[in-house]
Amino acid sequence: MPGVRPASPDQAALLSELVDRRLLIETGVPGVYGRGGDFEDVRERVAALVTRAAAHERPESLRFPPILPRADLERVGYLKSFPHLAGSIFAFEGTEAQAAEQYDRACRHEDWSEFQSMSELVLTPAACYPVYPAIAARGPLPPGGVTVDAGGAYVFRHEPSGDPARMQMFHQREIVRIGEPETVHGWRDVWRDRALEVLERIGLDVQLEVATDPFFGRSGRMLAASQREQQLKFEVVTQIAGPEPTAVASFNYHQEHFSSAYGLQMADGSAAHTACLGFGLERVTIALFNRHGFDVRAWPTETREELWQE
Amino acid sequence: MPGVRPASPDQAALLSELVDRRLLIETGVPGVYGRGGDFEDVRERVAALVTRAAAHERPESLRFPPILPRADLERVGYLKSFPHLAGSIFAFEGTEAQAAEQYDRACRHEDWSEFQSMSELVLTPAACYPVYPAIAARGPLPPGGVTVDAGGAYVFRHEPSGDPARMQMFHQREIVRIGEPETVHGWRDVWRDRALEVLERIGLDVQLEVATDPFFGRSGRMLAASQREQQLKFEVVTQIAGPEPTAVASFNYHQEHFSSAYGLQMADGSAAHTACLGFGLERVTIALFNRHGFDVRAWPTETREELWQE
């Protein structure tokens, strides 16, 4: 088991408050929480804010479960960049005698891993991953490409932490753009600014930053330097708890990374580019409770009007 | 990999039609699908029907992610009854050299399982499982107990199949009742009849049946016989495709199974009993498309009024 990243004192206090007020429910595993009614209500309303901000683009709505074919994780090279964050799914395929031995060990909370074999499935690490093969299967894209609203999907990151804003499983509210390079790049830039506005209107104090992904190991430092130099990733950050601001949304320009993995092409035969944006719904929700207090009925009028406008 | 349960000809034809109309999106793994916009719209409206049918009970709303602490799966004895359906989560904890070797194998779609270790997490097999420890943590229950609306959570069953109504990951719309034995038993019986009405009002031809869980192996046959004799499980079934009707909702009386695992007690010190009901949202949705046709705009007026009433 990897070490649990410890909480700073203010992160621990925030988690404690969220749990005491039944906004989050502890499960015994750091970073895995249930959600109370008010928390879910706010989370869904934040998701709806993004839906409204994207409506004029008339995105196609696609939804995917939080599991992904293992072959897709392999194909896009996720294990090169983020082996430490991936979750793979194992299952039992043995005999009745093996099942009995597995059960006995499990009852004693002993190791039963030897009875489990790797399945064809992994946990989805980012909500946009299943979108690329689904769109590629349709064949070449029309001029202008396609915009896909991938909803608010659960994604997994194996990074147990005492910071309530760093969950192992959380909802990523993602929109994906696939099309000509300049179209996709421009779309990413427009959303970068639009996201700042959306989050400012609900009373969060946010900044835009050039960012890097948490790449693994020494070779990861080179990947991160190149990503930063090319400004491929931006994040919107806000102060929640802890020494650093927390990213609550990100805007990623993948260039040909996903399109070359799946052969995504425009109708004229040129390679498509892709970009995605993702709001971390639990992080935005926690930022709102941290900023405006734990009773949603006492939140500022402007924030309530934005969120409860339907 | 377990054998994929083959589809009957009418199941294969139904899947093909759902895919052609972009209601379901194939991923390459049987039983794992994306969902198109109309499919999700209907699925969410079916979930809302259940919410409205439960509203007068004023259930407490709790939501949980589709992963569960492994210790909980062990504690409730899931691996005795359903070892063949469980999914466990493994992750990488090695060195940079091991990560590089893992990545090389993954690129060639070869076996990289040896670099994965069992984590503290498993996939949630039923939406009610995380509810029991969460409620137990609060201490003894007041008279009358508690009703929890666990929402429409993704659950996992490792049973790849060509039948579109048998998914590996699907939404279970669950409500849980915890309280005195007679209270809980009566609640289960009331919902059994209410569920029939709810599904009949949207135009499905449904029947109630005494049912059993798909217990594993020879000892499982005894568990099933006992479950049937005590009428602990009922299912609402409807004809979708294939030789047998398909269960679309189930009503389960667990007696002391979960309360003894977690020490769930009433305020007077007596043991609580538990029951749950679950609607298989994708199954109800597929049953509706199969029954009323693939264009929701052409569905019968009564069905549309029930589903689109808000």
mmCIF file of C-alpha atoms in Angstrom, chain A residues 16 56 67 73 104 180 225 232 295 305:
data_model
loop_
_atom_site.group_PDB
_atom_site.id
_atom_site.type_symbol
_atom_site.label_atom_id
_atom_site.label_comp_id
_atom_site.label_asym_id
_atom_site.label_seq_id
_atom_site.Cartn_x
_atom_site.Cartn_y
_atom_site.Cartn_z
ATOM 1 C CA SER A 16 -13.470 16.932 10.041
ATOM 2 C CA HIS A 56 -24.757 27.159 -27.180
ATOM 3 C CA ILE A 67 -14.585 1.287 -16.181
ATOM 4 C CA LEU A 73 -5.461 2.168 -21.315
ATOM 5 C CA ASP A 104 -11.606 -18.159 4.443
ATOM 6 C CA GLU A 180 -8.958 20.693 -37.014
ATOM 7 C CA ALA A 225 8.892 20.387 -18.773
ATOM 8 C CA LEU A 232 -0.550 22.275 -23.318
ATOM 9 C CA ASP A 295 -25.117 25.941 5.471
ATOM 10 C CA GLU A 305 -29.027 32.667 -7.753
#
